[in-house]
Amino acid sequence: MERMTTEVASRLVKLSTKYGDFKVAKGYSVDEERKFTKRKHVSELWSSDKGIDFLNKANCRQILPCEIILDMDDNISEERLNIICDNLDEYGFSYKAYATGSKGYHIHIFEDELIKYSEKIRQRIRHYIISKHKCDGHMASGNVIIALEDMPHFKTGKVKTLVRQSR
Amino acid sequence: MNEALKKLIYDMDDPDVIDEYKKINAKIDERFFDPLLLKHIHDELDKRHKLDHREKLGVFIVAASGYLRDARDHCSSASKGNSSSGKDNLLDTVLAHYPKDDWIKVTRATTATLEDDVQTKKIVAFSEINKNREFGANAEIVETFKQLAEGGTSTLKKDAKTGFKTAIRTEQKQKTLLYGTTETESDEELETRYVIIPVKGYREKNRVVVTDVLKKASDESFYLEKNKHEDSWIATSISLLDQEIQVIIPFSEILGEKVGGKEIFDTSKDRVKRDVKRIMSLTRANAWLHQKQRKNKFVNSMQFIYAEPSDFLNALRIFADFINLTYSGVDHRLQRLLEYAEKNVGKHEQEIKALGFQERYHGWILRHEAQKALKIGSVKTIKTWIQKLKDLNKVESHYDRYLSQKTVLFRPINQPFNNLALPVNIDEIDRLLQVWLGSDSAKEIYGEHKITPYSVDFEDYAQEIDEEPSTFSQENTGSELPCENLVVEEEFVTDD
């Protein structure tokens, strides 16, 4: 477990070096209720031992500027997931689909070119593709935090696992 | 470029997103690296505005001067011509090839908006300004327009936001202004500030435009092409050119020399001071457009590019006629009438003699013959034009109601002095600059940089108007002379 969390810290630092700084947090549940620690910037955390320790324990991160998340929170089925993924393949997007470890799926679309767009336009692009696939509209905002890939879900303890990726 | 994202963006069909996509993925077109750039630009302009080759390229280069680093280099132009001569289309054609955020074209504006609200625009265009006509279009803004075109504006106004308790100061640097006018009157102050570009209406032009309209009406590909809404490669490239770059004209001092005993810029004329600045600015605009092909140097945090002789020579080839026309102080339509009179002195002698005029009038010009030859549609128009030439002391006229109630004679008044702003032949200047290119100082500037000159060369379609007319209306002449087998087929639209 210790080895895995160290990997998480260096993975988060690598991501922030490549795509710019973003925030992370640790989610936990108290009496079935979702709670989060205060969000902190990776760059800020990386500069102290205490911060690195926080990074190692983080299980949520902010959506990256190069990323679009399709969160299937309604009408969840493997069949629907495959329909969405087939459509993304038709477009030619690079993506990874995960079973969140909770109840649904997250499809992470990575599109480096998105970084060049203003936040306003990025949100419109996200909103369009999210609506097109009838997923959770909140994910259009760049400020939302999501469960970290390959990490145990803070509520169920099940690892967010890759189930399909782009061709 | 990622095709998936591109496909998604075009599926969205959101103009703001598409705009940002285009800005992000914009590239300078390879034609901006080609010495034939001016020809490519001309070919593009030609798709939407037929003929007027020199004129449309002239307005295009004037507009390019609006991008020069030094505001004092921003030139302006006025397109003068009759209504329906194509002034507005010429202006629209040129503007369509500039980034749309950089210009504004209006049919009407107030002085206050001109002073306060065009700060971010590089080019301000007006469809029409008629200063000398009562209730003429935008006549009230002429003074502000003059100031903006030379020196810029500086205003102090009460601030509405603070309940008019405080004042706000607004400063605007010299801007590039473009406008059209139907007026023939000359305003010296306006004309020294603007490059006057005549836009003429003539039969060949009408024929080409009519043919084009008829061809497009039956052509599906025209509508398919139009529906693509593709941005102009010129506009996209211009938006990516370096606007902080400073153009140096390394051979400028050579131009102070005499060629064949004549000065290139005639210093006996007061207004040559403005003209030399204008030609230098237009040379800079030309070089700026060719910045991807010019020698450049970075000195003390400033980027310089070095103009080549072709930048200057092409500026002359395009603008010399316009500047010389402005110099004469005569509108191009009046100039045409004057030139006709000068060419035809003595040619109407037989008819004048037959009408019984005294011998001293035998070498004069018959007004109705001039009207017929120049295809001027109404007597009122030619009367007005002759009166304007008389006011300018360019012609005199004679009328004898006892001999003929409708026959009017006129003749040019000899003005032997040279009235050209640029009295030296361009080929001679070219030779002078070729010699300079071989000098050590030129080699020091350009080094190994390869110079590939290109010279603009257009057929002068305007000469079509000098052809003998095939049709004419007797009713329009106001003459008692017989005009046999004449049919009304065309008429100039005039504004009087």
XYZ file of C-alpha atoms in Angstrom, chain A residues 10-22 42 64-66 110-112 115:
21
model
C 4.852 11.031 -8.423
C 2.081 10.426 -10.971
C 0.261 13.565 -9.806
C 3.457 15.614 -9.961
C 4.163 14.327 -13.458
C 0.638 15.289 -14.560
C 0.970 18.781 -13.115
C 4.333 19.230 -14.841
C 2.846 18.209 -18.173
C -0.549 19.954 -18.079
C -0.149 22.666 -15.449
C -0.970 22.830 -11.796
C -4.253 21.374 -10.495
C -0.038 19.901 -6.359
C -7.290 18.397 -16.179
C -7.464 21.157 -18.769
C -6.852 18.528 -21.476
C -7.619 13.028 -23.189
C -7.177 15.692 -25.804
C -3.931 17.676 -25.470
C -5.203 23.129 -23.292
